PDB file of C-alpha atoms in Angstrom:
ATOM      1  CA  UNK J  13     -23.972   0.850  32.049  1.00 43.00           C
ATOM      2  CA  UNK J  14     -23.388  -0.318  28.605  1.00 45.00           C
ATOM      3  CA  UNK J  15     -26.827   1.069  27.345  1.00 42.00           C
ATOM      4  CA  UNK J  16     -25.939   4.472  28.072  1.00 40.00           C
ATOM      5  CA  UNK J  17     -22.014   3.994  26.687  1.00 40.00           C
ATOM      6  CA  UNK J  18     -24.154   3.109  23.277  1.00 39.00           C
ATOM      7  CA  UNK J  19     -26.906   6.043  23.606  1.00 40.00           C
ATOM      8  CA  UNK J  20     -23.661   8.324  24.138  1.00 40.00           C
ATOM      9  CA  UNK J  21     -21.697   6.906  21.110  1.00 41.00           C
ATOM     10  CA  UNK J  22     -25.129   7.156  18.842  1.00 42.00           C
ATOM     11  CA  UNK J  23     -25.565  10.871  20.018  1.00 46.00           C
ATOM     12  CA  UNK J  24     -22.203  11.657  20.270  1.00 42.00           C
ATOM     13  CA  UNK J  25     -22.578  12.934  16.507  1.00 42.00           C
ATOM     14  CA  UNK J  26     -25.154  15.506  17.396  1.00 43.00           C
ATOM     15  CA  UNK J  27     -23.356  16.807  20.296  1.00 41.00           C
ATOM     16  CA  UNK J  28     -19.993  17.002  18.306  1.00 41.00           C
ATOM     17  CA  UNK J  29     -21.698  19.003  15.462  1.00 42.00           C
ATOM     18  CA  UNK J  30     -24.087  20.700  16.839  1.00 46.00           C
ATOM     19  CA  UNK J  31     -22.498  24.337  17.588  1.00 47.00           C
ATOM     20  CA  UNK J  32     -22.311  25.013  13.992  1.00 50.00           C
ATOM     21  CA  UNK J  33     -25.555  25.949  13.817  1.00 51.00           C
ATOM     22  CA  UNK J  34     -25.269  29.567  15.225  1.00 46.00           C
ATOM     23  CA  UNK J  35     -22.879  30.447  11.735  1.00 49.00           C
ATOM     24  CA  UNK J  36     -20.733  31.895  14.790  1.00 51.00           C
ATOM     25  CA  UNK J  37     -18.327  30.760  17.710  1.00 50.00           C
ATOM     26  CA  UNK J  38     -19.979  30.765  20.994  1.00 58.00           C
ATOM     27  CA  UNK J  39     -18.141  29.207  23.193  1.00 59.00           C
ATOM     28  CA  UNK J  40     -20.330  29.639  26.712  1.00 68.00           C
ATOM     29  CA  UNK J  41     -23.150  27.519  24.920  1.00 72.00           C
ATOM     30  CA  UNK J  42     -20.889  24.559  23.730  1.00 70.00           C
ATOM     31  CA  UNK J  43     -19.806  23.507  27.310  1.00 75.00           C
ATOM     32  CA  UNK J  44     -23.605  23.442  28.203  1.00 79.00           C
ATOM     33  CA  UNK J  45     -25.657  20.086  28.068  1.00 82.00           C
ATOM     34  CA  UNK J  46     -27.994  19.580  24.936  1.00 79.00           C
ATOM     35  CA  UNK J  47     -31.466  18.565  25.402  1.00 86.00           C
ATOM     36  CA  UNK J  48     -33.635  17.381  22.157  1.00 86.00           C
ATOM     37  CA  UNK J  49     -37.182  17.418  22.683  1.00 91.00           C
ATOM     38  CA  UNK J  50     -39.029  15.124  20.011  1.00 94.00           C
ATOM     39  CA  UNK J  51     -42.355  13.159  19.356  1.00 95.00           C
ATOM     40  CA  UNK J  52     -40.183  10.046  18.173  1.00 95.00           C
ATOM     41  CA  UNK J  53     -36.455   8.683  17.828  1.00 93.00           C
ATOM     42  CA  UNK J  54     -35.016   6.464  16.259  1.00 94.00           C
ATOM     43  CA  UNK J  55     -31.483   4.557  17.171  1.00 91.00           C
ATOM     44  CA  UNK J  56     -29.768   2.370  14.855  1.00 92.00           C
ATOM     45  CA  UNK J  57     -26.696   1.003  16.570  1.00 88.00           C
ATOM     46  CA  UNK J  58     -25.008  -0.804  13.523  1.00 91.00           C
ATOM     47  CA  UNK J  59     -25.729   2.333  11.055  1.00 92.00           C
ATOM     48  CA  UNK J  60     -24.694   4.453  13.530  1.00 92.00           C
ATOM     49  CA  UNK J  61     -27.642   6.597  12.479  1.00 93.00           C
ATOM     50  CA  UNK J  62     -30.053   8.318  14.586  1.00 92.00           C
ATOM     51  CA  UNK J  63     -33.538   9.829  14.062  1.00 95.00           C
ATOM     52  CA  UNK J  64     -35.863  13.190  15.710  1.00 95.00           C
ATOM     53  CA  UNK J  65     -39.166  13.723  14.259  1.00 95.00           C
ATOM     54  CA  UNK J  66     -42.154  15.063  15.561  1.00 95.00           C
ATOM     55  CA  UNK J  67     -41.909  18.901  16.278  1.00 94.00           C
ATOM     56  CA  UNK J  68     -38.195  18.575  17.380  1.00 94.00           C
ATOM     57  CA  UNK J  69     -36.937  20.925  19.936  1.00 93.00           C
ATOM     58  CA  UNK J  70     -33.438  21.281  20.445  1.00 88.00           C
ATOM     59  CA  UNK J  71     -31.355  23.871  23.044  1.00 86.00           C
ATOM     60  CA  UNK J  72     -28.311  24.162  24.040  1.00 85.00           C
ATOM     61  CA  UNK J  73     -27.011  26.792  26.574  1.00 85.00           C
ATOM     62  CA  UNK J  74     -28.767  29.836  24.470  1.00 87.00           C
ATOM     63  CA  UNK J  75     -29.322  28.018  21.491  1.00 86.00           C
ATOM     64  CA  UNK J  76     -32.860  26.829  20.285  1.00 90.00           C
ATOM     65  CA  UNK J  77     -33.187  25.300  17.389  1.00 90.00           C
ATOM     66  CA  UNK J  78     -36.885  23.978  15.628  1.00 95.00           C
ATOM     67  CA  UNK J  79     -37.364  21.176  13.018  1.00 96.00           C
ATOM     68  CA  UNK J  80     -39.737  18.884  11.638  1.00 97.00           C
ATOM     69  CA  UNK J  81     -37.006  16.401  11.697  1.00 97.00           C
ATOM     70  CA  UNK J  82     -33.119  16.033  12.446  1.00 94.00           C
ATOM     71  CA  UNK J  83     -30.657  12.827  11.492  1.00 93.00           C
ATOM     72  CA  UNK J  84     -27.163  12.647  12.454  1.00 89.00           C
ATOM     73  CA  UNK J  85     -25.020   9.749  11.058  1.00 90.00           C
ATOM     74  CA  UNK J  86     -21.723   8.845  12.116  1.00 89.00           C
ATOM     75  CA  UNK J  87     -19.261   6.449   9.138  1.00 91.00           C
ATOM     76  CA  UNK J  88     -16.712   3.922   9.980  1.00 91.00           C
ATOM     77  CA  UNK J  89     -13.978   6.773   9.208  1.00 92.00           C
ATOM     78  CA  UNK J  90     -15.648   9.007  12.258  1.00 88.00           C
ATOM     79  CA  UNK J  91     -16.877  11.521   9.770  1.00 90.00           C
ATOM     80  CA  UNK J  92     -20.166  13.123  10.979  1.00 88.00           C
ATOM     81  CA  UNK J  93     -23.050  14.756   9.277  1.00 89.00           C
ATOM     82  CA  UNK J  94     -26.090  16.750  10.859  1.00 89.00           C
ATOM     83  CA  UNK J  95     -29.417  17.200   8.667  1.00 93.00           C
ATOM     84  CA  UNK J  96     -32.378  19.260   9.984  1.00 95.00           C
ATOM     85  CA  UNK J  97     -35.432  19.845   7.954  1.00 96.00           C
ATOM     86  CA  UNK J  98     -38.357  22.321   8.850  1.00 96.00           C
ATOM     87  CA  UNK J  99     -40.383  24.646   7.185  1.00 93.00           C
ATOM     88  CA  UNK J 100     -38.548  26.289   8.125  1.00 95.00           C
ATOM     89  CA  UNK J 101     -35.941  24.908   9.946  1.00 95.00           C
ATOM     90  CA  UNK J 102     -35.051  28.140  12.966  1.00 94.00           C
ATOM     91  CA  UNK J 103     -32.504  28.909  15.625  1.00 91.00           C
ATOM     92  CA  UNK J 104     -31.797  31.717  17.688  1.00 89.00           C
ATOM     93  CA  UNK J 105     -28.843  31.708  20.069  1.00 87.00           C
ATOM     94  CA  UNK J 106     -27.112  34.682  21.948  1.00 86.00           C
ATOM     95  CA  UNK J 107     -23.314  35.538  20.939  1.00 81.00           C
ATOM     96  CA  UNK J 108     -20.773  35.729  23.689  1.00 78.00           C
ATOM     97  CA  UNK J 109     -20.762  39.983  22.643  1.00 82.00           C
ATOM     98  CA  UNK J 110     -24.489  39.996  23.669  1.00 85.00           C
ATOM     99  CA  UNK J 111     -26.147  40.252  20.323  1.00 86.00           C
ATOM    100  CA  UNK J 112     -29.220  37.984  19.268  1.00 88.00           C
ATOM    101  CA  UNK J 113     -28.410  35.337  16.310  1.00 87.00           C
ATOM    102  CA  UNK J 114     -31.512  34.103  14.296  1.00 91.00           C
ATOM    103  CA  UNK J 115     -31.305  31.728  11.397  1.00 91.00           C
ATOM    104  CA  UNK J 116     -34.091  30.283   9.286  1.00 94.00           C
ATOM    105  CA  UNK J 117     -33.690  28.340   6.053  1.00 94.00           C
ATOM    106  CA  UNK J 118     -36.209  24.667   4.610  1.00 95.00           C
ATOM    107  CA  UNK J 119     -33.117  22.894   5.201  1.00 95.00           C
ATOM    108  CA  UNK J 120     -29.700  22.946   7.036  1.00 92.00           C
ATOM    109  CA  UNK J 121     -27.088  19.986   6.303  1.00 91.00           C
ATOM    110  CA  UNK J 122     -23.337  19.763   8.084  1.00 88.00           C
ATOM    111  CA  UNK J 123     -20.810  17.703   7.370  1.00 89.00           C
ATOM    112  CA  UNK J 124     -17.372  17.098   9.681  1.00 88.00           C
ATOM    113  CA  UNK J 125     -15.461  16.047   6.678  1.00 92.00           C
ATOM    114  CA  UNK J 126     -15.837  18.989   4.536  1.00 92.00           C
ATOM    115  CA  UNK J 127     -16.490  21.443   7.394  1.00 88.00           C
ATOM    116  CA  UNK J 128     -19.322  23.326   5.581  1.00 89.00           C
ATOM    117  CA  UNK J 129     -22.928  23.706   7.139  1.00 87.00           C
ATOM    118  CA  UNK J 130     -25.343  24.842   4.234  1.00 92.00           C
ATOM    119  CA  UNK J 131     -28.383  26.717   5.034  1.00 93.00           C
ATOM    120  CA  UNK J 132     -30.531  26.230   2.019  1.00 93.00           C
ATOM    121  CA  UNK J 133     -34.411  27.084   0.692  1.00 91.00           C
ATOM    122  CA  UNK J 134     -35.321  30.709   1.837  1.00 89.00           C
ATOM    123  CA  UNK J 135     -32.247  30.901   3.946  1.00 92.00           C
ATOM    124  CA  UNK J 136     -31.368  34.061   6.243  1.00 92.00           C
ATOM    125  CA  UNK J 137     -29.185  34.885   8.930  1.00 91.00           C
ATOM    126  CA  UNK J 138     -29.393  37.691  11.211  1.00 90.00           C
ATOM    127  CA  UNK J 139     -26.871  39.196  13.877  1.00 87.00           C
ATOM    128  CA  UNK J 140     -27.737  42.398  15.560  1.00 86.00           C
ATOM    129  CA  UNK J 141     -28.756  44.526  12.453  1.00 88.00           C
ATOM    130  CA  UNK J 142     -26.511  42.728  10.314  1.00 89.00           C
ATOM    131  CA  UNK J 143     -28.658  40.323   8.003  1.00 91.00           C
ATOM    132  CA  UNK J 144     -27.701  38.350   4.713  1.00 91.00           C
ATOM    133  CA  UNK J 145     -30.451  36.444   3.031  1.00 91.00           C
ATOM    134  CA  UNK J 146     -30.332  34.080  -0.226  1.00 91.00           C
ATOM    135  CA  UNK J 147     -31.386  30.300  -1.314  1.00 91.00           C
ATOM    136  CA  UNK J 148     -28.390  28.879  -0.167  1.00 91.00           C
ATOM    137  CA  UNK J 149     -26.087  30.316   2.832  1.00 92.00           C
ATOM    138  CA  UNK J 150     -22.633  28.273   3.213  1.00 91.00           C
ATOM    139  CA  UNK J 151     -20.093  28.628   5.982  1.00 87.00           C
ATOM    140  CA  UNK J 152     -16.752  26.468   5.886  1.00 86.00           C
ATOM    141  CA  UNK J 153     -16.202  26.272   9.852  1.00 81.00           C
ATOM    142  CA  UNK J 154     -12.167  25.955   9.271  1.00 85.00           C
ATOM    143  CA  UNK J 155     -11.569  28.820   7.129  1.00 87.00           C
ATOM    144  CA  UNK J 156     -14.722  31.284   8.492  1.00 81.00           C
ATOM    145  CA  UNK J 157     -15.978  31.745   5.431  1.00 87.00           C
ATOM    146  CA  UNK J 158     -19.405  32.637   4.322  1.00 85.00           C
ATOM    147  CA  UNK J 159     -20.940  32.237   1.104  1.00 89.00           C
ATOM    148  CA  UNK J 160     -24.374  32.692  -0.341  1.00 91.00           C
ATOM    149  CA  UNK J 161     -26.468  31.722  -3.540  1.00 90.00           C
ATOM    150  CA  UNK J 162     -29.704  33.553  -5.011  1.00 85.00           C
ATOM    151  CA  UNK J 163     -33.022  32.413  -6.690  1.00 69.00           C
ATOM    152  CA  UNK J 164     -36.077  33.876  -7.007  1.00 58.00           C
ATOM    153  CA  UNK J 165     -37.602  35.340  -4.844  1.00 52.00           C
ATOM    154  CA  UNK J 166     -34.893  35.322  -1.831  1.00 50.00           C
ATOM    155  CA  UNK J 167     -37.273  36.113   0.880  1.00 55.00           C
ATOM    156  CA  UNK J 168     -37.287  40.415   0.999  1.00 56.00           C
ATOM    157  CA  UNK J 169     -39.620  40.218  -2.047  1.00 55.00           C
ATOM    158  CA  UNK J 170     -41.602  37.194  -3.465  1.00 55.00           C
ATOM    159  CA  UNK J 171     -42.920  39.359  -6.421  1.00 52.00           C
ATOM    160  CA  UNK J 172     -39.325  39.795  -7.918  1.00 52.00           C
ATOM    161  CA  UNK J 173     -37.819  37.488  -9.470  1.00 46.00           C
ATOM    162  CA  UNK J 174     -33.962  38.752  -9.066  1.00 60.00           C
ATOM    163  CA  UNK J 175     -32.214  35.751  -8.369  1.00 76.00           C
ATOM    164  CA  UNK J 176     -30.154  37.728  -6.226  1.00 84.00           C
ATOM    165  CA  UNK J 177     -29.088  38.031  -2.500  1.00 88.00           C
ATOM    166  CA  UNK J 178     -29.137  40.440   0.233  1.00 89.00           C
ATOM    167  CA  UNK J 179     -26.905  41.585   2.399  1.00 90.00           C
ATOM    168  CA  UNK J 180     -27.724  44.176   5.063  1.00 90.00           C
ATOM    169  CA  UNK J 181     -24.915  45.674   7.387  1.00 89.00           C
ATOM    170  CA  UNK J 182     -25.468  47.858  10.504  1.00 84.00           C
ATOM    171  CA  UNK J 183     -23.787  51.110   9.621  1.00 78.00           C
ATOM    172  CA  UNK J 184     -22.233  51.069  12.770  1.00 71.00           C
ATOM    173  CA  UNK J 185     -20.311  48.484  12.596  1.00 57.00           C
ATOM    174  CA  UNK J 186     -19.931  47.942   9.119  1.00 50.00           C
ATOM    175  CA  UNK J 187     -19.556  43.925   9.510  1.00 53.00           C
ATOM    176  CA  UNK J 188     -21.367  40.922   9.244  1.00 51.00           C
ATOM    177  CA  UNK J 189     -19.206  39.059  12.343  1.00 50.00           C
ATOM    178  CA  UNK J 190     -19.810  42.393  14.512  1.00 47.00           C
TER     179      UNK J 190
END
């Protein structure tokens, strides 16, 4: 019994953080169990740190997220973190209104204590038609806001140099949360 009470409490980090990935609320997936599919892992107890590498495969309810590799750490104030690296890194996940959410970005880092996951290194998100693209996509998960970042080449068109980003609504709607 107490080997699974310390597998919980070393995973408990990745289960906490772990919704944030979808840049959106979806509640029916975060009451769903998580399953992480991986070619190794790695537990340190005292560091509260664990380790996925190997192809890692992680779902959750709709949510399925790819990596090369994914850490989660856990400090002695409770703060979390969440660090998945890929190239690229990819989830898709389907929103409570129906519409497909697909993310893709080298890297994607979350943190508890400042609330922001960062989508960085050829970073997009997509919602329905709505897309925004850039090197560096930020969402603060307490105040709902999004931010992005440009360098060259963003993705749309390797041959330019812009430095810019890209944002692409659905006329429809008008909205990136729609």
């Amino acid at each position: 019994m107490k080997k699974k009470q310390v597998l919980f409490s070393i995973l408990l980090p990745i289960i906490y953080i772990f919704p944030v990935l979808s840049f959106a609320d979806i509640n029916s997936d975060q009451s769903q169990p998580l399953h992480i599919n991986a070619g190794d892992a790695t537990l340190d107890q005292k560091k509260m740190v664990t380790v996925f590498s190997g192809k890692v495969i992680i779902t959750q309810g709709s949510l399925v997220v790819h990596a090369i590799q994914g850490t989660a750490t856990q400090d002695k104030n409770g703060d979390k973190t969440l660090l998945l690296t890929g190239n690229p890194v990819t989830f898709v996940q389907k929103a409570d209104d129906g519409q497909l959410i697909e993310g893709q970005g080298n890297r994607f880092d979350y943190s508890t204590k400042t609330s922001l996951a960062v989508l960085t290194g050829k970073a997009r998100v997509k919602k329905g038609k709505n897309l925004i693209v850039g090197d560096t996509l930020t969402y603060n998960t307490k105040t709902l806001m999004y931010s992005a970042a440009g360098t060259p080449a963003n993705g749309i068109n390797p041959a330019k140099t812009s430095g810019r980003i890209t944002v692409i609504l659905d006329g429809k709607n008008g909205s990136i949360t729609k």
